[in-house]
Amino acid sequence: MKKIVPFYYSSSGNTEEDKIFLKPIEYNLQCNDIHPYRQLSSLFNYWFKVSPDKLQLIDEVMQMVCNASFIFDDIQDEAILRNGFPVTHSVYGLHYSINAANYLQFFLIDDIQDEAILRNGFPVTHSVYGLHYSINAANYLQFIACEKLINLHPMAVKILIEQFIECYKGQGMDLYWKENFICPNEKDYNILTLRKSSWLVIVVIKLMKLFSTYEEDISSLTHTMGLYHQIHDDYCNLRYAESTNENSYCDDLTEGKISFLIIHALKNNPNDKKIINILRQRSKNIEVKRYCVKILESYGSFKYAKDVLDELEKKMRTEVDRLGGNSIFIKLLDEYKNKMLKTRWVKRKWRQLVSLYQLEEDKVKEIKGEDEELRHKIPQM
């Protein structure tokens, strides 16, 4: 019986060695099983009709590229958790993780070419496997991806390298803003988002086009999708209120991230230094972060972000209709919207609970006060 080899192993390597080298990747794939970008290939194949064998290879390569980038992202963001799991480098060590990430990256180039805490509720990979081990695994994985694409199509490697360059430009600018506490304007944020969040969508589209006769231009849809995803992520990160864990609650504030809502608040209230000072602290204190959220609410930043998201959603639905419809894409948009509704429901329920608790507390104080007054009126025996 033929032994089943994981899809992310090198086709030219030693499987026993890969089992050792890519332990952080195996762990990180588990952490990102629920990421919405896992649906990309099937999402757009509604139109492109790529053959199953080619589609499977594209999907596997994109999973490899995506997970390698997550490891680097968690290290740069100084993350602790990813989707509830400790980050890879916290398990495998920084050097092992970096080596694994680079190892994957160079196989990817051969074939194609934040200090966060959580990703999707899991501790980020490098917090589980250690920083160096995780980086090594991520690099290795990227190169393996290239190895797999080298025989797919002569243009496949070029496509991947071009978008990798855009991704690293976006990541570099994001780090530069965050480390220097620079607030960009909304236009610069949109450019960064296209580089940092849309590159993966663009790679999938361009690879699928190599094997499809579909000729409609969907670049506007992909760009809008990338922007929507990033703003949606920024919104939900600061809106969730059901968790009181200091690591997971509003962790964008702990990372010092200049998110879409932060940009709106700072640009419209340039004399208020409270928000930027909170970001400088990289605080894990829940009360400090809740205070920052209240400031954002008072400045209308949540409402503004929601209004922008509503417009982007409307634009995508119109574009999908123009392209002849896509039930899978519409389902994804509905899931995004439901997640936003959930965050608002949770916030509302949290406030109701706090109000009820306050009412009960006031009532107890009132009873205690009456009891104390009555006690003084009773003659002492």
mmCIF file of C-alpha atoms in Angstrom:
data_model
loop_
_atom_site.group_PDB
_atom_site.id
_atom_site.type_symbol
_atom_site.label_atom_id
_atom_site.label_comp_id
_atom_site.label_asym_id
_atom_site.label_seq_id
_atom_site.Cartn_x
_atom_site.Cartn_y
_atom_site.Cartn_z
ATOM 1 C CA MET A 1 0.000 0.000 0.000
ATOM 2 C CA LYS A 2 1.392 3.381 -1.034
ATOM 3 C CA LYS A 3 2.175 5.683 1.858
ATOM 4 C CA ILE A 4 0.187 8.929 1.831
ATOM 5 C CA VAL A 5 2.493 11.946 1.904
ATOM 6 C CA PRO A 6 1.174 15.341 3.104
ATOM 7 C CA PHE A 7 0.568 17.712 0.187
ATOM 8 C CA TYR A 8 2.991 20.287 1.594
ATOM 9 C CA TYR A 9 6.034 17.959 1.502
ATOM 10 C CA SER A 10 8.703 18.540 -1.144
ATOM 11 C CA SER A 11 8.372 16.289 -4.196
ATOM 12 C CA SER A 12 12.158 16.051 -4.459
ATOM 13 C CA GLY A 13 12.974 15.816 -0.764
ATOM 14 C CA ASN A 14 13.278 13.168 1.924
ATOM 15 C CA THR A 15 9.894 12.600 3.568
ATOM 16 C CA GLU A 16 11.454 11.726 6.925
ATOM 17 C CA GLU A 17 13.417 14.974 6.868
ATOM 18 C CA ASP A 18 10.353 16.953 5.813
ATOM 19 C CA LYS A 19 8.454 15.429 8.719
ATOM 20 C CA ILE A 20 11.013 17.048 11.013
ATOM 21 C CA PHE A 21 11.482 20.320 9.139
ATOM 22 C CA LEU A 22 7.788 21.033 8.656
ATOM 23 C CA LYS A 23 6.373 20.282 12.105
ATOM 24 C CA PRO A 24 5.510 23.973 12.590
ATOM 25 C CA ILE A 25 3.642 23.956 9.266
ATOM 26 C CA GLU A 26 1.568 20.931 10.274
ATOM 27 C CA TYR A 27 0.641 22.767 13.451
ATOM 28 C CA ASN A 28 -0.085 26.056 11.672
ATOM 29 C CA LEU A 29 -2.372 24.369 9.114
ATOM 30 C CA GLN A 30 -4.424 23.109 12.035
ATOM 31 C CA CYS A 31 -4.694 26.664 13.425
ATOM 32 C CA ASN A 32 -5.925 28.104 10.116
ATOM 33 C CA ASP A 33 -8.451 25.463 9.133
ATOM 34 C CA ILE A 34 -11.300 28.002 9.385
ATOM 35 C CA HIS A 35 -9.707 30.894 7.484
ATOM 36 C CA PRO A 36 -12.077 32.286 4.791
ATOM 37 C CA TYR A 37 -9.283 32.376 2.185
ATOM 38 C CA ARG A 38 -9.346 28.575 2.119
ATOM 39 C CA GLN A 39 -12.446 28.947 -0.094
ATOM 40 C CA LEU A 40 -10.777 31.131 -2.724
ATOM 41 C CA SER A 41 -10.223 28.547 -5.448
ATOM 42 C CA SER A 42 -13.747 27.097 -5.279
ATOM 43 C CA LEU A 43 -15.143 30.618 -4.930
ATOM 44 C CA PHE A 44 -13.792 31.781 -8.284
ATOM 45 C CA ASN A 45 -13.959 28.442 -10.056
ATOM 46 C CA TYR A 46 -17.705 29.086 -10.267
ATOM 47 C CA TRP A 47 -16.689 31.236 -13.246
ATOM 48 C CA PHE A 48 -13.319 29.879 -14.404
ATOM 49 C CA LYS A 49 -14.217 26.149 -14.622
ATOM 50 C CA VAL A 50 -10.631 24.962 -14.076
ATOM 51 C CA SER A 51 -10.180 21.173 -14.182
ATOM 52 C CA PRO A 52 -10.188 19.412 -10.775
ATOM 53 C CA ASP A 53 -6.537 18.295 -10.946
ATOM 54 C CA LYS A 54 -5.228 21.791 -11.739
ATOM 55 C CA LEU A 55 -7.575 23.338 -9.178
ATOM 56 C CA GLN A 56 -6.370 20.981 -6.452
ATOM 57 C CA LEU A 57 -2.731 21.866 -7.095
ATOM 58 C CA ILE A 58 -3.485 25.602 -7.106
ATOM 59 C CA ASP A 59 -5.438 25.213 -3.865
ATOM 60 C CA GLU A 60 -2.628 23.257 -2.178
ATOM 61 C CA VAL A 61 0.013 25.765 -3.238
ATOM 62 C CA MET A 62 -2.066 28.679 -1.983
ATOM 63 C CA GLN A 63 -2.579 26.954 1.368
ATOM 64 C CA MET A 64 1.191 26.581 1.644
ATOM 65 C CA VAL A 65 1.887 30.200 0.709
ATOM 66 C CA CYS A 66 -0.862 31.507 2.957
ATOM 67 C CA ASN A 67 0.259 29.543 6.017
ATOM 68 C CA ALA A 68 3.904 30.476 5.556
ATOM 69 C CA SER A 69 2.885 34.139 5.464
ATOM 70 C CA PHE A 70 0.799 33.667 8.632
ATOM 71 C CA ILE A 71 3.882 32.470 10.519
ATOM 72 C CA PHE A 72 5.870 35.527 9.468
ATOM 73 C CA ASP A 73 2.893 37.754 10.243
ATOM 74 C CA ASP A 74 2.554 36.345 13.773
ATOM 75 C CA ILE A 75 6.262 36.878 14.439
ATOM 76 C CA GLN A 76 6.184 40.458 13.162
ATOM 77 C CA ASP A 77 3.011 41.198 15.150
ATOM 78 C CA GLU A 78 4.445 39.548 18.285
ATOM 79 C CA ALA A 79 1.273 37.478 18.456
ATOM 80 C CA ILE A 80 0.548 34.955 21.193
ATOM 81 C CA LEU A 81 -2.431 33.047 19.798
ATOM 82 C CA ARG A 82 -3.783 32.119 16.372
ATOM 83 C CA ASN A 83 -7.364 30.809 16.297
ATOM 84 C CA GLY A 84 -7.020 29.821 19.949
ATOM 85 C CA PHE A 85 -3.712 27.985 19.517
ATOM 86 C CA PRO A 86 -0.327 29.285 20.724
ATOM 87 C CA VAL A 87 1.555 30.777 17.772
ATOM 88 C CA THR A 88 3.955 28.426 15.989
ATOM 89 C CA HIS A 89 7.206 30.036 17.098
ATOM 90 C CA SER A 90 6.135 29.864 20.753
ATOM 91 C CA VAL A 91 6.025 26.080 20.358
ATOM 92 C CA TYR A 92 8.955 25.458 17.991
ATOM 93 C CA GLY A 93 11.114 28.490 18.768
ATOM 94 C CA LEU A 94 11.868 31.592 16.734
ATOM 95 C CA HIS A 95 14.809 30.260 14.732
ATOM 96 C CA TYR A 96 13.205 26.889 13.936
ATOM 97 C CA SER A 97 10.005 28.618 12.841
ATOM 98 C CA ILE A 98 11.816 31.189 10.679
ATOM 99 C CA ASN A 99 13.901 28.452 9.092
ATOM 100 C CA ALA A 100 10.815 26.375 8.332
ATOM 101 C CA ALA A 101 9.063 29.404 6.861
ATOM 102 C CA ASN A 102 12.076 30.351 4.734
ATOM 103 C CA TYR A 103 12.552 26.738 3.672
ATOM 104 C CA LEU A 104 8.997 26.698 2.343
ATOM 105 C CA GLN A 105 9.504 30.087 0.707
ATOM 106 C CA PHE A 106 12.574 29.048 -1.272
ATOM 107 C CA PHE A 107 10.957 25.898 -2.628
ATOM 108 C CA LEU A 108 8.118 28.180 -3.642
ATOM 109 C CA ILE A 109 10.506 30.518 -5.493
ATOM 110 C CA ASP A 110 12.204 27.488 -7.008
ATOM 111 C CA ASP A 111 8.830 26.469 -8.419
ATOM 112 C CA ILE A 112 7.024 29.848 -8.507
ATOM 113 C CA GLN A 113 8.752 31.914 -6.215
ATOM 114 C CA ASP A 114 3.145 41.547 13.559
ATOM 115 C CA GLU A 115 4.273 40.183 17.516
ATOM 116 C CA ALA A 116 0.647 38.829 17.559
ATOM 117 C CA ILE A 117 -0.727 36.478 20.203
ATOM 118 C CA LEU A 118 -3.717 34.801 18.579
ATOM 119 C CA ARG A 119 -4.772 33.873 15.096
ATOM 120 C CA ASN A 120 -8.424 32.818 14.752
ATOM 121 C CA GLY A 121 -8.467 32.125 18.489
ATOM 122 C CA PHE A 122 -5.411 29.869 18.494
ATOM 123 C CA PRO A 123 -1.981 30.759 19.911
ATOM 124 C CA VAL A 124 0.170 31.828 16.953
ATOM 125 C CA THR A 125 2.468 29.114 15.601
ATOM 126 C CA HIS A 126 5.783 30.575 16.757
ATOM 127 C CA SER A 127 4.541 30.769 20.359
ATOM 128 C CA VAL A 128 4.082 26.991 20.233
ATOM 129 C CA TYR A 129 7.063 25.847 18.161
ATOM 130 C CA GLY A 130 9.452 28.705 18.779
ATOM 131 C CA LEU A 131 10.389 31.610 16.589
ATOM 132 C CA HIS A 132 13.380 30.193 14.732
ATOM 133 C CA TYR A 133 11.854 26.764 14.076
ATOM 134 C CA SER A 134 8.657 28.370 12.786
ATOM 135 C CA ILE A 135 10.454 30.786 10.454
ATOM 136 C CA ASN A 136 12.514 27.958 8.991
ATOM 137 C CA ALA A 137 9.392 25.874 8.365
ATOM 138 C CA ALA A 138 7.552 28.783 6.744
ATOM 139 C CA ASN A 139 10.438 29.571 4.413
ATOM 140 C CA TYR A 140 10.817 25.915 3.471
ATOM 141 C CA LEU A 141 7.108 25.667 2.770
ATOM 142 C CA GLN A 142 7.190 28.606 0.372
ATOM 143 C CA PHE A 143 9.941 26.984 -1.652
ATOM 144 C CA ILE A 144 8.059 23.692 -1.747
ATOM 145 C CA ALA A 145 5.101 25.608 -3.159
ATOM 146 C CA CYS A 146 7.355 26.915 -5.919
ATOM 147 C CA GLU A 147 8.572 23.402 -6.546
ATOM 148 C CA LYS A 148 5.028 22.203 -7.100
ATOM 149 C CA LEU A 149 4.175 25.074 -9.467
ATOM 150 C CA ILE A 150 7.262 24.771 -11.619
ATOM 151 C CA ASN A 151 5.662 22.109 -13.811
ATOM 152 C CA LEU A 152 2.170 23.554 -13.684
ATOM 153 C CA HIS A 153 2.723 26.345 -16.225
ATOM 154 C CA PRO A 154 5.727 28.398 -17.452
ATOM 155 C CA MET A 155 4.120 31.608 -16.118
ATOM 156 C CA ALA A 156 3.096 30.235 -12.716
ATOM 157 C CA VAL A 157 6.319 31.052 -10.872
ATOM 158 C CA LYS A 158 6.428 34.573 -12.281
ATOM 159 C CA ILE A 159 2.866 35.241 -11.118
ATOM 160 C CA LEU A 160 3.642 34.129 -7.588
ATOM 161 C CA ILE A 161 6.890 36.079 -7.310
ATOM 162 C CA GLU A 162 5.237 39.285 -8.544
ATOM 163 C CA GLN A 163 2.535 39.061 -5.891
ATOM 164 C CA PHE A 164 5.019 38.050 -3.197
ATOM 165 C CA ILE A 165 6.834 41.309 -3.893
ATOM 166 C CA GLU A 166 3.573 43.228 -3.486
ATOM 167 C CA CYS A 167 2.803 41.349 -0.270
ATOM 168 C CA TYR A 168 6.178 42.144 1.295
ATOM 169 C CA LYS A 169 5.881 45.793 0.241
ATOM 170 C CA GLY A 170 2.536 45.966 2.028
ATOM 171 C CA GLN A 171 3.812 44.155 5.099
ATOM 172 C CA GLY A 172 6.896 46.366 5.216
ATOM 173 C CA MET A 173 4.873 49.572 5.083
ATOM 174 C CA ASP A 174 2.483 48.250 7.736
ATOM 175 C CA LEU A 175 5.433 47.529 10.042
ATOM 176 C CA TYR A 176 6.956 50.938 9.308
ATOM 177 C CA TRP A 177 3.746 52.745 10.276
ATOM 178 C CA LYS A 178 3.261 50.628 13.380
ATOM 179 C CA GLU A 179 6.831 50.874 14.669
ATOM 180 C CA ASN A 180 6.986 54.646 14.089
ATOM 181 C CA PHE A 181 3.378 55.389 15.110
ATOM 182 C CA ILE A 182 2.631 57.039 11.779
ATOM 183 C CA CYS A 183 -1.024 57.510 10.882
ATOM 184 C CA PRO A 184 -1.513 57.260 7.088
ATOM 185 C CA ASN A 185 -4.441 58.712 5.215
ATOM 186 C CA GLU A 186 -7.256 56.472 3.997
ATOM 187 C CA LYS A 187 -5.914 56.412 0.432
ATOM 188 C CA ASP A 188 -2.547 55.049 1.608
ATOM 189 C CA TYR A 189 -4.369 52.500 3.771
ATOM 190 C CA ASN A 190 -6.281 51.298 0.705
ATOM 191 C CA ILE A 191 -3.043 50.927 -1.285
ATOM 192 C CA LEU A 192 -1.435 48.967 1.548
ATOM 193 C CA THR A 193 -4.500 46.732 1.818
ATOM 194 C CA LEU A 194 -4.397 45.896 -1.890
ATOM 195 C CA ARG A 195 -0.802 44.791 -1.420
ATOM 196 C CA LYS A 196 -1.145 43.033 1.913
ATOM 197 C CA SER A 197 -4.631 41.495 1.713
ATOM 198 C CA SER A 198 -5.487 41.244 -1.992
ATOM 199 C CA TRP A 199 -2.278 39.622 -3.216
ATOM 200 C CA LEU A 200 -3.428 36.090 -2.399
ATOM 201 C CA VAL A 201 -6.739 36.586 -4.207
ATOM 202 C CA ILE A 202 -4.873 37.982 -7.228
ATOM 203 C CA VAL A 203 -2.496 34.987 -7.273
ATOM 204 C CA VAL A 204 -5.403 32.540 -7.260
ATOM 205 C CA ILE A 205 -7.202 34.428 -10.046
ATOM 206 C CA LYS A 206 -4.118 34.696 -12.273
ATOM 207 C CA LEU A 207 -3.201 31.026 -11.808
ATOM 208 C CA MET A 208 -6.741 29.917 -12.604
ATOM 209 C CA LYS A 209 -6.810 32.122 -15.701
ATOM 210 C CA LEU A 210 -3.889 30.113 -17.100
ATOM 211 C CA PHE A 211 -6.247 27.142 -17.451
ATOM 212 C CA SER A 212 -9.555 28.842 -18.213
ATOM 213 C CA THR A 213 -11.310 30.288 -21.241
ATOM 214 C CA TYR A 214 -13.269 32.719 -19.059
ATOM 215 C CA GLU A 215 -12.469 36.241 -20.276
ATOM 216 C CA GLU A 216 -14.481 38.570 -18.022
ATOM 217 C CA ASP A 217 -12.427 41.111 -16.042
ATOM 218 C CA ILE A 218 -12.985 40.520 -12.319
ATOM 219 C CA SER A 219 -10.110 42.687 -11.042
ATOM 220 C CA SER A 220 -12.534 45.234 -9.571
ATOM 221 C CA LEU A 221 -14.255 42.474 -7.589
ATOM 222 C CA THR A 222 -10.968 41.055 -6.269
ATOM 223 C CA HIS A 223 -9.675 44.475 -5.196
ATOM 224 C CA THR A 224 -12.946 45.294 -3.449
ATOM 225 C CA MET A 225 -12.931 41.899 -1.764
ATOM 226 C CA GLY A 226 -9.418 42.444 -0.390
ATOM 227 C CA LEU A 227 -10.313 45.881 0.962
ATOM 228 C CA TYR A 228 -13.579 44.617 2.444
ATOM 229 C CA HIS A 229 -11.832 41.698 4.150
ATOM 230 C CA GLN A 230 -9.232 43.936 5.801
ATOM 231 C CA ILE A 231 -11.658 46.600 7.038
ATOM 232 C CA HIS A 232 -14.022 43.854 8.229
ATOM 233 C CA ASP A 233 -11.135 42.270 10.131
ATOM 234 C CA ASP A 234 -10.202 45.629 11.691
ATOM 235 C CA TYR A 235 -13.824 46.254 12.691
ATOM 236 C CA CYS A 236 -14.480 42.840 14.237
ATOM 237 C CA ASN A 237 -11.191 42.794 16.152
ATOM 238 C CA LEU A 238 -12.230 45.902 18.079
ATOM 239 C CA ARG A 239 -15.923 45.032 18.311
ATOM 240 C CA TYR A 240 -15.840 41.596 19.940
ATOM 241 C CA ALA A 241 -16.685 41.855 23.624
ATOM 242 C CA GLU A 242 -17.469 38.341 24.821
ATOM 243 C CA SER A 243 -13.865 37.559 25.738
ATOM 244 C CA THR A 244 -12.247 39.017 28.828
ATOM 245 C CA ASN A 245 -8.914 37.390 28.115
ATOM 246 C CA GLU A 246 -6.295 40.131 27.982
ATOM 247 C CA ASN A 247 -4.488 38.434 25.093
ATOM 248 C CA SER A 248 -7.482 38.024 22.789
ATOM 249 C CA TYR A 249 -9.550 41.117 23.573
ATOM 250 C CA CYS A 250 -8.845 43.846 20.976
ATOM 251 C CA ASP A 251 -5.371 42.449 20.307
ATOM 252 C CA ASP A 252 -4.883 44.940 17.452
ATOM 253 C CA LEU A 253 -4.492 47.587 20.169
ATOM 254 C CA THR A 254 -1.893 45.474 21.962
ATOM 255 C CA GLU A 255 0.012 45.144 18.677
ATOM 256 C CA GLY A 256 -0.112 48.918 18.176
ATOM 257 C CA LYS A 257 -1.831 48.407 14.832
ATOM 258 C CA ILE A 258 -2.878 51.489 12.844
ATOM 259 C CA SER A 259 -6.178 49.990 11.716
ATOM 260 C CA PHE A 260 -8.954 51.527 9.608
ATOM 261 C CA LEU A 261 -10.912 52.735 12.644
ATOM 262 C CA ILE A 262 -7.801 54.188 14.270
ATOM 263 C CA ILE A 263 -7.026 56.145 11.087
ATOM 264 C CA HIS A 264 -10.547 57.599 11.022
ATOM 265 C CA ALA A 265 -10.364 58.656 14.676
ATOM 266 C CA LEU A 266 -6.877 60.195 14.461
ATOM 267 C CA LYS A 267 -7.438 62.041 11.186
ATOM 268 C CA ASN A 268 -10.710 63.562 12.372
ATOM 269 C CA ASN A 269 -9.452 64.370 15.871
ATOM 270 C CA PRO A 270 -5.784 65.352 15.409
ATOM 271 C CA ASN A 271 -5.517 67.113 18.775
ATOM 272 C CA ASP A 272 -6.566 64.067 20.794
ATOM 273 C CA LYS A 273 -3.396 62.161 21.746
ATOM 274 C CA LYS A 274 -5.043 59.520 23.937
ATOM 275 C CA ILE A 275 -5.423 56.891 21.201
ATOM 276 C CA ILE A 276 -1.859 57.128 19.903
ATOM 277 C CA ASN A 277 -0.517 57.041 23.479
ATOM 278 C CA ILE A 278 -2.486 53.861 24.173
ATOM 279 C CA LEU A 279 -1.059 52.284 21.003
ATOM 280 C CA ARG A 280 2.480 53.250 22.076
ATOM 281 C CA GLN A 281 2.036 51.339 25.325
ATOM 282 C CA ARG A 282 1.132 48.066 23.556
ATOM 283 C CA SER A 283 -1.029 47.489 26.603
ATOM 284 C CA LYS A 284 -2.611 44.138 27.469
ATOM 285 C CA ASN A 285 -4.765 45.738 30.145
ATOM 286 C CA ILE A 286 -8.416 45.088 29.312
ATOM 287 C CA GLU A 287 -9.682 48.281 30.922
ATOM 288 C CA VAL A 288 -7.220 50.419 28.951
ATOM 289 C CA LYS A 289 -8.329 48.749 25.719
ATOM 290 C CA ARG A 290 -12.006 49.142 26.599
ATOM 291 C CA TYR A 291 -11.387 52.829 27.185
ATOM 292 C CA CYS A 292 -9.811 53.127 23.737
ATOM 293 C CA VAL A 293 -12.838 51.390 22.196
ATOM 294 C CA LYS A 294 -15.130 53.897 23.934
ATOM 295 C CA ILE A 295 -13.118 56.757 22.426
ATOM 296 C CA LEU A 296 -13.471 55.213 18.961
ATOM 297 C CA GLU A 297 -17.208 54.852 19.512
ATOM 298 C CA SER A 298 -17.537 58.488 20.610
ATOM 299 C CA TYR A 299 -15.711 59.630 17.463
ATOM 300 C CA GLY A 300 -18.067 57.628 15.234
ATOM 301 C CA SER A 301 -15.273 55.395 13.925
ATOM 302 C CA PHE A 302 -17.289 52.172 14.220
ATOM 303 C CA LYS A 303 -20.241 53.715 12.404
ATOM 304 C CA TYR A 304 -17.967 55.051 9.683
ATOM 305 C CA ALA A 305 -16.303 51.655 9.197
ATOM 306 C CA LYS A 306 -19.691 49.935 9.038
ATOM 307 C CA ASP A 307 -20.939 52.449 6.452
ATOM 308 C CA VAL A 308 -17.840 51.843 4.308
ATOM 309 C CA LEU A 309 -18.288 48.072 4.624
ATOM 310 C CA ASP A 310 -21.938 48.349 3.605
ATOM 311 C CA GLU A 311 -20.934 50.293 0.487
ATOM 312 C CA LEU A 312 -18.197 47.793 -0.403
ATOM 313 C CA GLU A 313 -20.607 44.887 0.111
ATOM 314 C CA LYS A 314 -23.164 46.564 -2.137
ATOM 315 C CA LYS A 315 -20.482 47.110 -4.777
ATOM 316 C CA MET A 316 -19.441 43.426 -4.672
ATOM 317 C CA ARG A 317 -23.023 42.159 -4.929
ATOM 318 C CA THR A 318 -23.608 44.432 -7.935
ATOM 319 C CA GLU A 319 -20.414 43.171 -9.569
ATOM 320 C CA VAL A 320 -21.354 39.531 -8.932
ATOM 321 C CA ASP A 321 -24.719 40.166 -10.610
ATOM 322 C CA ARG A 322 -22.938 41.743 -13.591
ATOM 323 C CA LEU A 323 -20.790 38.627 -13.910
ATOM 324 C CA GLY A 324 -23.840 36.377 -14.029
ATOM 325 C CA GLY A 325 -24.182 35.516 -10.344
ATOM 326 C CA ASN A 326 -22.200 33.285 -7.989
ATOM 327 C CA SER A 327 -24.055 31.557 -5.136
ATOM 328 C CA ILE A 328 -20.792 30.599 -3.394
ATOM 329 C CA PHE A 329 -19.562 34.190 -3.365
ATOM 330 C CA ILE A 330 -22.915 35.474 -2.081
ATOM 331 C CA LYS A 331 -22.829 32.894 0.710
ATOM 332 C CA LEU A 332 -19.386 34.157 1.742
ATOM 333 C CA LEU A 333 -20.654 37.750 1.837
ATOM 334 C CA ASP A 334 -23.576 36.621 3.998
ATOM 335 C CA GLU A 335 -21.124 34.950 6.394
ATOM 336 C CA TYR A 336 -19.096 38.147 6.644
ATOM 337 C CA LYS A 337 -22.247 40.131 7.398
ATOM 338 C CA ASN A 338 -23.456 37.623 9.988
ATOM 339 C CA LYS A 339 -20.136 37.892 11.781
ATOM 340 C CA MET A 340 -20.557 41.668 11.997
ATOM 341 C CA LEU A 341 -24.111 41.271 13.293
ATOM 342 C CA LYS A 342 -22.816 38.844 15.895
ATOM 343 C CA THR A 343 -20.231 41.341 17.143
ATOM 344 C CA ARG A 344 -22.892 44.030 17.528
ATOM 345 C CA TRP A 345 -25.254 41.560 19.263
ATOM 346 C CA VAL A 346 -22.518 40.506 21.668
ATOM 347 C CA LYS A 347 -21.665 44.131 22.415
ATOM 348 C CA ARG A 348 -25.330 44.931 23.048
ATOM 349 C CA LYS A 349 -25.833 41.873 25.297
ATOM 350 C CA TRP A 350 -22.681 42.733 27.189
ATOM 351 C CA ARG A 351 -23.988 46.245 27.891
ATOM 352 C CA GLN A 352 -27.356 44.808 28.976
ATOM 353 C CA LEU A 353 -25.625 42.452 31.389
ATOM 354 C CA VAL A 354 -23.513 45.269 32.785
ATOM 355 C CA SER A 355 -26.646 47.417 33.222
ATOM 356 C CA LEU A 356 -28.509 44.593 34.967
ATOM 357 C CA TYR A 357 -25.545 43.965 37.207
ATOM 358 C CA GLN A 358 -25.371 47.668 38.064
ATOM 359 C CA LEU A 359 -29.103 47.738 38.859
ATOM 360 C CA GLU A 360 -28.756 44.708 41.117
ATOM 361 C CA GLU A 361 -25.727 46.231 42.814
ATOM 362 C CA ASP A 362 -27.578 49.523 43.419
ATOM 363 C CA LYS A 363 -30.556 47.604 44.786
ATOM 364 C CA VAL A 364 -28.357 45.685 47.213
ATOM 365 C CA LYS A 365 -26.762 48.946 48.374
ATOM 366 C CA GLU A 366 -30.231 50.438 48.908
ATOM 367 C CA ILE A 367 -31.352 47.445 50.976
ATOM 368 C CA LYS A 368 -28.155 47.534 52.986
ATOM 369 C CA GLY A 369 -28.677 51.248 53.618
ATOM 370 C CA GLU A 370 -32.250 50.713 54.796
ATOM 371 C CA ASP A 371 -31.117 47.837 56.985
ATOM 372 C CA GLU A 372 -28.394 49.951 58.546
ATOM 373 C CA GLU A 373 -30.847 52.772 59.238
ATOM 374 C CA LEU A 374 -33.316 50.328 60.816
ATOM 375 C CA ARG A 375 -30.588 48.758 62.939
ATOM 376 C CA HIS A 376 -29.779 52.110 64.507
ATOM 377 C CA LYS A 377 -33.462 52.635 65.382
ATOM 378 C CA ILE A 378 -33.706 49.352 67.337
ATOM 379 C CA PRO A 379 -32.998 49.858 71.041
ATOM 380 C CA GLN A 380 -29.837 48.104 72.152
ATOM 381 C CA MET A 381 -30.495 45.392 74.754
#
